[in-house]
Amino acid sequence: MHPSEHERAASTRSSVEAAHRAHWGSVLASTLALTRDLDLAEDSAQEAFSHALTSWADEGVPANPGGWLATVARRRALDTMRRSETLQRKLPLLIWSEDTAPGAGGGTGARTGAGVEGEADARIQDEEHPVVLDEQLRLIFLAAHPALAPESRIALTLRLVRGVPTADIAAAFLVSESTMAARLTRAKKRIRVSRIPCRVPGPGEIDARVVDVLDVLSVLLATGGDPNGEPGEGAPASDAAVRILETLHRLLPGHTEIHGLLAQALAQRARESTRFDAARRPVALAEQDRSRWDRDLLDRADALVLDGLARGGRGPYLLQGAIAAAVAVPDESQEVDWAEVLELYDVLLVHWPTAIVRLGRAVALAELEGPLAALAALEPLAETLDAHRHFHVIRGELLQRAGRDDEAAAPFRTALQRRGGPGDTAVLEGRMQQLGSAPWSPTGGPAG
Amino acid sequence: MARYTVFLYHPADQRETDPEKLEALMAEHDAHGKELVEEGVMIFGSPLEDHDATTSIRADTVVDGPFVEVNEVIVGFYVIDVPDLDAALAVARRNPIIHQGGGVEVRPMASDDDPGTQGCAGS
């Protein structure tokens, strides 16, 4: 291949990849509005992106890549539908209820194609300003439907809303590709057989359904889709979660729980470059280089939280967002207001009295009243949180801060026996060495 | 439109024995059933006699009692005709059994247009 041709192929590839990130959801959603068949819509959208690889290399990237892709995907879907029209339709169509969908839809006659063709293309614009279609909102709610198994919801969200390849989803779940493919197939069959509708929930149910979506996204943010459970910069799953949150925020303004999780995600992202050291070991919040935090993102997180609270929101996601924003003070001369953080935890506990929330509260308490008060608060949690590595790490750190180094070795050793990422393990082993203790007891064996 | 069967479950050991209280509970179900008929949602439904009134047949033996011993037993069922699962769940959620200590199960009925199931009740 001629060098310039090689360069052109590379640049086409990166254009198609950028278009995939920006437009997969709208291309699939607008095709689905036409086909009302998930598999056909997915295949057609996939074909449109592959076609772009050759077509854009020959003719250049079109002015409106998203619109181009949607047109090609729908045309392919229409061709397939016309070819199979003489055959008996094998499967029932996806239920595409019109009653509660906001904005203009394709109407019930969408399958004829006349109503959808062209109209949606104008709404799908360039990469910098990806326009979200209300069809996309339907996909987000469909993928996170409470009638689907929780792990299916997460997989379907990545697949349908963001177009993450099955192999990558499988890697994030630590299962084989064929297992994941089977899981996705089962979930789609469940949608068909149970007739789970592809619709935007009505006013009476939308708050609960938004929380279902946020539950899926918070798992994606927490794991980052990284096989080792350690989120890194631009990890596909957490990146997908942030983009979906932005979409939700734009289409459903005023839902304060969305404000909360988005604020939490932005605060996390703002600190992304400082959360791990060069060897991929996690760095404690107090030791992170605050000058490298992204202030714009933190400002946005603050604004989202303040707006959410002003609207009267007091839900768990908003409160967690408030905590995430409160502890990320970018200014070296400013202190975190731990009294405020503790207060937020107390409100959170009223709505969500879980051991994990109590653990967070104990950490804030340590900052206000010292390690001994926090250690006392941890005691009743020991049984419930025994399986969590984090619990033992926090306990060890508090004992160290209290000057009880001899007692700190035991919780660190227990922590090593709990599941966790390798970077995390390296930090713990370092701590054990500082304490002059072997990372594992002679009888206990190494960490599993 | 699609048909769903809603099964009503209740813990077997928490059966109401006081006749007056039982009557009040049943009255709630009667009223709810009438509502669903008036709304044009319910096709057919019925409460069931006590779980221990069951007769089972396995191979060539007829046995007194249920097929499987379980903690929660089916105390009634009804068939509804609605557009989709969300509509079915909205109907089922209103069932009085839910605040009477029991619960419901919503199951799609097999229809002719789905080859994955044995069609018989297509609308």
XYZ file of C-alpha atoms in Angstrom:
571
model
C 0.000 0.000 0.000
C 1.239 3.500 -0.849
C 2.111 5.492 2.313
C -0.483 8.197 1.594
C -3.112 5.542 0.955
C -2.133 3.994 4.243
C -2.599 7.335 5.968
C -5.936 7.851 4.294
C -7.174 4.442 5.434
C -6.085 5.275 9.000
C -7.818 8.627 8.925
C -11.000 7.080 7.512
C -10.903 4.479 10.262
C -10.615 7.136 12.947
C -13.491 9.120 11.375
C -15.690 6.028 11.411
C -14.695 5.300 15.001
C -15.553 8.855 16.037
C -18.891 8.575 14.236
C -19.525 5.281 16.032
C -18.950 6.898 19.422
C -21.122 9.884 18.582
C -23.924 8.324 16.577
C -24.352 4.591 17.232
C -27.355 5.210 19.497
C -29.194 7.518 17.107
C -28.430 5.369 14.030
C -29.741 2.230 15.768
C -32.741 4.026 17.279
C -33.863 5.559 13.996
C -33.442 2.199 12.221
C -35.370 0.458 14.970
C -38.216 2.944 14.576
C -38.466 1.629 11.018
C -37.903 -2.110 11.497
C -39.244 -2.660 15.020
C -36.941 -5.682 15.030
C -33.856 -5.442 17.262
C -31.692 -7.940 15.367
C -32.458 -6.504 11.941
C -31.879 -2.946 13.179
C -28.568 -3.917 14.804
C -27.349 -5.781 11.715
C -28.316 -2.893 9.436
C -26.607 -0.309 11.644
C -23.511 -2.500 11.797
C -23.503 -2.804 7.993
C -23.785 0.971 7.622
C -20.637 1.468 9.703
C -18.712 -1.181 7.733
C -19.885 0.374 4.481
C -18.614 3.755 5.720
C -15.091 2.326 5.983
C -14.889 1.768 2.199
C -17.196 4.528 1.034
C -15.604 7.314 3.110
C -12.123 6.199 2.003
C -13.165 6.632 -1.653
C -15.438 9.643 -1.452
C -14.357 11.384 1.732
C -16.238 11.814 4.985
C -19.744 13.224 4.363
C -20.731 16.587 5.835
C -23.250 14.944 8.146
C -21.756 11.533 9.037
C -24.525 10.590 11.463
C -27.261 11.386 8.966
C -25.381 9.489 6.234
C -25.071 6.418 8.475
C -28.734 6.509 9.505
C -29.843 6.752 5.868
C -27.643 3.824 4.812
C -28.742 1.704 7.791
C -32.430 2.335 7.113
C -32.037 1.679 3.386
C -30.375 -1.674 4.130
C -33.113 -2.539 6.608
C -35.812 -1.634 4.059
C -34.128 -3.823 1.409
C -34.049 -6.769 3.799
C -37.670 -6.208 4.785
C -38.817 -6.019 1.141
C -36.917 -9.187 0.267
C -38.546 -11.112 3.113
C -42.003 -9.612 2.599
C -43.240 -12.611 0.636
C -42.196 -14.866 3.482
C -44.333 -15.212 6.545
C -43.064 -12.827 9.250
C -41.401 -15.067 11.775
C -41.312 -12.954 14.908
C -43.668 -10.475 16.551
C -42.558 -6.858 16.199
C -41.116 -4.869 19.052
C -43.909 -2.964 20.810
C -43.384 0.666 19.918
C -46.029 2.454 21.995
C -46.733 5.997 20.942
C -48.811 7.142 23.908
C -46.213 8.660 26.189
C -43.282 9.383 23.898
C -42.301 13.045 23.932
C -41.716 14.962 20.722
C -42.641 13.954 17.216
C -42.452 10.267 16.505
C -42.670 8.320 13.281
C -46.318 7.437 13.932
C -47.757 3.947 13.989
C -47.211 3.594 10.248
C -43.452 3.820 10.721
C -42.833 0.459 9.082
C -43.774 1.780 5.658
C -40.632 3.877 5.907
C -42.149 6.968 4.353
C -42.515 8.836 7.636
C -39.044 8.093 8.925
C -36.963 8.506 5.794
C -35.120 11.797 5.717
C -36.858 13.392 8.644
C -34.517 11.936 11.247
C -31.377 12.562 9.185
C -31.598 16.291 9.630
C -31.679 15.815 13.377
C -28.540 13.681 13.486
C -25.782 16.204 13.018
C -22.022 16.405 13.254
C -19.771 14.899 15.950
C -19.431 18.105 17.951
C -23.178 18.470 18.304
C -24.662 14.989 18.311
C -28.389 15.424 18.477
C -30.199 12.882 20.549
C -33.389 11.497 19.199
C -36.278 10.653 21.449
C -36.029 7.169 19.923
C -32.719 6.888 21.776
C -34.443 7.577 25.060
C -36.737 4.625 24.359
C -33.676 2.396 23.853
C -32.162 3.523 27.158
C -35.361 2.658 29.051
C -35.824 -0.618 27.174
C -32.303 -1.841 27.990
C -32.745 -1.061 31.710
C -36.289 -2.465 31.999
C -36.933 -3.922 35.473
C -38.344 -7.150 33.961
C -34.849 -7.994 32.640
C -32.206 -9.634 34.845
C -29.790 -7.038 36.300
C -26.726 -8.382 34.443
C -28.714 -8.445 31.191
C -29.655 -4.793 31.703
C -26.007 -3.786 31.949
C -25.008 -5.850 28.900
C -27.955 -4.625 26.809
C -27.266 -1.003 27.722
C -23.679 -1.294 26.469
C -24.767 -3.188 23.354
C -27.877 -1.281 22.262
C -27.246 2.226 23.501
C -23.503 2.437 22.853
C -22.820 -0.359 20.359
C -20.040 -1.924 22.445
C -18.918 -5.167 20.715
C -19.970 -8.423 22.387
C -16.305 -9.395 22.950
C -15.652 -6.190 24.951
C -18.803 -6.633 27.046
C -17.748 -10.225 27.719
C -14.307 -9.032 28.863
C -15.893 -6.503 31.230
C -18.044 -9.250 32.766
C -15.164 -11.769 32.915
C -17.137 -14.294 30.845
C -16.455 -15.860 27.447
C -17.712 -14.169 24.300
C -20.091 -17.049 23.547
C -21.570 -16.854 27.057
C -22.168 -13.144 26.611
C -23.645 -13.626 23.132
C -26.051 -16.197 24.581
C -26.989 -13.836 27.403
C -27.756 -11.031 24.952
C -29.829 -13.373 22.796
C -31.805 -14.519 25.848
C -32.444 -10.929 26.903
C -33.728 -10.014 23.442
C -35.956 -13.089 23.415
C -37.307 -12.032 26.791
C -38.175 -8.610 25.365
C -40.032 -10.264 22.475
C -41.881 -12.992 24.381
C -42.890 -10.806 27.328
C -43.667 -7.931 24.970
C -41.566 -5.431 26.863
C -42.427 -2.176 25.096
C -39.859 0.216 23.631
C -41.308 3.400 25.030
C -40.630 6.330 27.284
C -42.376 5.680 30.637
C -45.381 7.823 31.516
C -45.451 10.494 34.233
C -46.569 8.080 36.975
C -43.687 5.655 36.489
C -40.834 7.689 35.043
C -39.136 8.531 38.359
C -38.817 4.863 39.296
C -37.715 3.923 35.782
C -35.066 6.679 35.749
C -33.647 5.128 38.939
C -33.540 1.729 37.170
C -31.449 3.336 34.409
C -29.195 5.095 36.936
C -28.631 1.779 38.781
C -27.259 0.310 35.545
C -25.095 3.363 34.836
C -23.673 3.506 38.362
C -22.442 -0.082 38.014
C -20.786 0.868 34.708
C -19.145 3.886 36.370
C -17.939 1.853 39.341
C -16.302 -0.934 37.355
C -15.340 1.117 34.331
C -15.776 -2.067 32.337
C -12.175 -2.875 33.055
C -11.573 -6.627 33.462
C -9.615 -5.999 36.652
C -12.301 -3.759 38.076
C -9.969 -0.790 38.021
C -11.335 2.103 36.009
C -8.783 3.786 33.842
C -9.047 6.866 31.688
C -11.556 6.431 28.910
C -12.550 2.907 29.971
C -15.304 1.986 27.504
C -18.015 1.282 30.069
C -17.560 4.376 32.194
C -17.191 6.480 29.066
C -20.465 5.011 27.806
C -22.134 5.716 31.156
C -21.100 9.380 31.114
C -22.383 9.843 27.564
C -25.726 8.222 28.403
C -26.016 10.412 31.508
C -25.422 13.527 29.392
C -28.151 12.313 27.028
C -30.593 11.714 29.880
C -29.789 15.074 31.414
C -30.513 16.823 28.134
C -33.735 14.950 27.388
C -35.140 14.778 30.914
C -34.121 18.081 32.494
C -35.096 18.568 36.119
C -34.741 14.932 37.192
C -32.526 15.570 40.193
C -31.292 11.976 40.562
C -29.792 12.282 37.058
C -28.089 15.499 38.240
C -26.620 13.534 41.129
C -25.117 10.618 39.226
C -23.840 12.910 36.459
C -22.175 15.138 39.084
C -20.603 12.062 40.673
C -19.336 10.883 37.277
C -17.907 14.304 36.388
C -16.195 14.678 39.775
C -14.654 11.239 39.284
C -13.585 12.117 35.741
C -12.079 15.431 36.882
C -9.722 13.507 39.155
C -9.107 10.708 36.645
C -5.489 11.574 35.825
C -4.469 11.641 39.498
C -6.332 8.610 40.835
C -3.579 6.210 39.846
C 0.205 6.569 39.889
C 2.543 5.634 37.042
C 2.463 1.972 38.123
C -1.376 1.980 38.035
C -1.614 1.903 41.814
C -4.529 3.848 43.342
C -3.599 7.124 45.069
C -5.509 8.257 48.187
C -7.657 11.373 47.738
C -5.570 13.423 50.192
C -2.352 12.587 48.299
C -3.658 13.372 44.799
C -2.149 16.317 42.926
C -5.077 18.737 43.018
C -3.485 21.097 40.501
C -4.068 18.435 37.838
C -7.791 18.171 38.535
C -10.121 19.433 35.819
C -11.742 22.517 37.309
C -14.323 22.916 34.555
C -15.676 19.448 35.239
C -15.706 20.080 38.987
C -17.531 23.384 38.472
C -20.125 21.592 36.383
C -20.522 18.918 39.051
C -21.036 21.633 41.696
C -23.604 23.429 39.545
C -25.539 20.207 38.924
C -25.652 19.409 42.642
C -26.707 22.932 43.648
C -29.421 22.999 40.983
C -30.653 19.560 42.046
C -30.827 20.558 45.714
C -32.555 23.841 44.818
C -35.199 21.836 42.978
C -35.882 19.967 46.203
C -34.099 16.756 45.253
C -33.004 14.617 48.223
C -32.617 11.217 46.553
C -29.645 8.920 47.171
C -27.942 9.671 43.825
C -28.159 13.428 44.319
C -26.785 13.141 47.853
C -23.921 10.918 46.689
C -23.218 13.448 43.938
C -23.171 16.182 46.590
C -20.663 14.170 48.643
C -18.453 13.525 45.585
C -18.474 17.245 44.775
C -17.860 18.264 48.397
C -14.748 16.115 48.858
C -13.192 17.219 45.547
C -11.973 20.680 46.522
C -9.516 21.671 43.786
C -7.931 24.561 45.680
C -4.842 23.625 47.747
C -5.540 26.464 50.193
C -9.082 25.235 50.849
C -10.099 22.455 53.158
C -12.833 19.915 52.567
C -15.839 20.812 54.714
C -16.077 17.471 56.494
C -18.922 18.659 58.738
C -20.993 19.252 55.609
C -19.980 15.854 54.208
C -21.018 14.190 57.470
C -24.369 15.975 57.328
C -24.925 14.752 53.764
C -24.166 11.198 54.874
C -26.720 11.542 57.684
C -29.447 12.585 55.231
C -28.385 9.771 52.898
C -28.675 7.258 55.761
C -32.297 8.246 56.356
C -33.176 7.172 52.806
C -30.578 4.499 52.321
C -29.455 2.901 55.588
C -26.872 0.550 54.063
C -23.535 -0.612 55.438
C -21.658 0.943 52.489
C -23.118 4.374 53.293
C -22.171 3.908 56.960
C -18.628 3.062 55.854
C -18.427 6.340 53.907
C -19.774 8.214 56.908
C -17.111 6.646 59.154
C -14.385 7.954 56.816
C -15.815 11.473 57.072
C -16.075 11.060 60.845
C -12.355 10.216 61.022
C -11.567 13.593 59.477
C -13.750 15.438 62.002
C -13.323 13.502 65.238
C -10.248 11.376 64.667
C -9.551 7.715 63.883
C -10.814 6.298 67.192
C -14.353 7.609 66.677
C -14.318 6.180 63.135
C -13.035 2.796 64.338
C -15.901 2.612 66.816
C -18.334 3.378 63.975
C -16.842 0.570 61.881
C -17.277 -2.119 64.523
C -20.969 -2.884 63.899
C -20.268 -3.156 60.149
C -17.545 -5.811 60.445
C -19.799 -8.784 59.766
C -21.799 -7.275 56.875
C -18.782 -5.851 55.053
C -16.362 -8.698 55.732
C -16.247 -9.649 52.030
C -15.361 -6.089 50.949
C -11.639 -5.404 50.550
C -12.290 -1.691 50.987
C -13.659 -2.161 54.503
C -10.479 -3.869 55.733
C -8.233 -1.333 53.995
C -10.042 1.560 55.699
C -9.858 -0.210 59.061
C -6.118 -0.787 58.650
C -5.527 2.838 57.702
C -7.499 4.100 60.683
C -5.517 1.850 63.047
C -2.286 3.198 61.551
C -3.499 6.761 62.007
C -4.327 5.938 65.616
C -0.705 4.825 66.063
C -1.673 1.167 66.488
C 0.615 -0.198 63.750
C 0.851 -3.610 65.402
C -2.906 -4.084 64.984
C -3.045 -2.642 61.448
C -1.278 -5.596 59.827
C -4.198 -7.970 60.410
C -6.855 -5.993 58.464
C -4.408 -5.351 55.587
C -3.712 -9.076 55.448
C -7.444 -9.818 55.382
C -7.892 -7.210 52.646
C -5.326 -9.040 50.505
C -7.444 -12.175 50.727
C -10.483 -10.327 49.317
C -11.037 -9.740 45.607
C -9.507 -6.593 44.156
C -7.440 -5.134 41.339
C -3.691 -5.841 40.998
C -2.728 -2.142 41.474
C -4.625 -2.167 44.717
C -2.836 -5.345 45.756
C 0.560 -3.746 45.120
C -0.321 -0.822 47.403
C -1.421 -3.210 50.137
C 1.752 -5.272 49.863
C 3.752 -2.036 50.162
C 1.857 -1.174 53.326
C 2.527 -4.594 54.807
C 6.241 -4.116 54.188
C 6.157 -0.713 55.902
C 4.620 -2.411 58.883
C 7.373 -5.010 58.772
C 4.924 -7.833 58.255
C 4.636 -10.541 55.621
C 1.804 -9.877 53.140
C 0.144 -13.110 54.172
C 0.147 -15.264 57.228
C 2.191 -18.487 57.064
C -1.000 -20.493 57.365
C -3.342 -18.360 55.301
C -1.697 -18.574 51.867
C -1.498 -15.724 49.339
C -4.357 -13.515 48.264
C -6.862 -15.192 45.977
C -52.844 -6.576 22.120
C -51.354 -9.382 24.199
C -52.673 -11.711 26.832
C -51.078 -12.243 30.220
C -52.070 -14.510 33.087
C -51.693 -12.962 36.519
C -51.175 -15.546 39.276
C -52.016 -14.547 42.839
C -49.745 -15.997 45.518
C -50.114 -16.024 49.289
C -48.071 -17.690 52.070
C -49.696 -21.063 52.815
C -49.280 -20.732 56.579
C -50.820 -17.261 56.810
C -54.320 -18.111 55.664
C -56.994 -15.874 57.206
C -59.265 -18.062 59.362
C -61.567 -15.418 60.848
C -64.664 -15.573 58.576
C -65.450 -11.852 58.860
C -61.901 -10.775 58.042
C -61.761 -13.286 55.207
C -64.981 -11.867 53.802
C -63.523 -8.343 53.904
C -60.424 -9.509 52.034
C -62.504 -11.286 49.393
C -64.734 -8.213 49.005
C -61.652 -6.253 47.984
C -60.916 -8.811 45.293
C -64.504 -8.780 44.040
C -64.446 -5.003 43.733
C -61.070 -5.066 41.982
C -62.261 -7.787 39.571
C -65.373 -5.785 38.672
C -63.191 -2.735 38.034
C -60.990 -4.675 35.611
C -64.046 -6.059 33.778
C -65.518 -2.560 33.461
C -62.200 -1.272 32.114
C -62.352 -4.017 29.505
C -59.013 -5.420 30.651
C -59.937 -8.736 32.252
C -61.040 -11.644 30.097
C -61.495 -14.280 32.768
C -60.391 -14.978 36.306
C -61.246 -16.789 39.477
C -60.153 -17.290 43.059
C -59.187 -20.886 43.842
C -60.367 -23.122 46.681
C -57.855 -23.924 49.417
C -54.532 -25.355 48.388
C -55.234 -28.599 50.295
C -58.318 -29.200 48.136
C -55.920 -30.105 45.319
C -55.839 -33.542 43.713
C -52.728 -34.541 41.804
C -52.154 -37.190 39.176
C -48.688 -38.555 38.594
C -48.192 -41.464 36.205
C -51.171 -43.680 37.008
C -51.718 -42.725 40.644
C -54.185 -40.177 41.887
C -52.940 -38.436 45.032
C -54.656 -36.241 47.582
C -52.789 -32.967 47.856
C -50.635 -30.685 45.718
C -47.990 -31.816 43.231
C -45.211 -29.840 44.919
C -45.168 -28.586 48.492
C -44.301 -24.892 48.521
C -44.467 -22.044 51.017
C -46.379 -19.677 48.752
C -49.399 -21.116 46.998
C -51.538 -19.915 44.120
C -54.843 -18.615 45.504
C -56.295 -17.270 42.258
C -55.565 -16.182 38.718
C -56.933 -14.033 35.933
C -56.291 -13.397 32.255
C -55.926 -9.846 30.942
C -55.689 -8.401 27.457
C -53.422 -5.337 27.261
C -51.008 -3.722 24.772
C -47.708 -4.721 26.403
C -45.833 -5.771 29.560
C -45.782 -2.258 31.018
C -49.576 -2.121 30.784
C -49.838 -5.631 32.274
C -47.584 -4.651 35.194
C -49.603 -1.486 35.772
C -52.784 -3.604 36.045
C -51.175 -6.319 38.189
C -49.636 -3.816 40.584
C -53.137 -2.721 41.647
C -54.092 -6.206 42.867
C -55.246 -6.210 46.517
C -53.267 -9.384 47.299
C -50.078 -7.279 47.245
C -51.076 -5.330 50.357
C -52.643 -8.446 51.886
C -49.230 -10.043 52.438
C -49.067 -11.896 49.125
C -47.814 -11.141 45.640
C -48.508 -11.622 41.959
C -46.710 -13.193 39.031
C -47.298 -11.886 35.507
C -46.703 -14.332 32.686
C -47.237 -13.781 28.964
C -49.546 -16.293 27.336
C -48.120 -18.074 24.311
C -49.426 -16.647 21.070
C -49.574 -17.967 17.502
C -47.119 -15.420 16.139
C -44.231 -16.563 18.310
C -42.594 -19.758 17.041
C -40.668 -20.081 20.306
C -43.840 -21.166 22.074
C -46.734 -23.511 21.470
C -49.403 -21.222 20.075
C -52.952 -21.638 21.311
C -54.204 -18.401 22.813
C -53.398 -15.888 20.068
C -55.616 -12.841 19.931
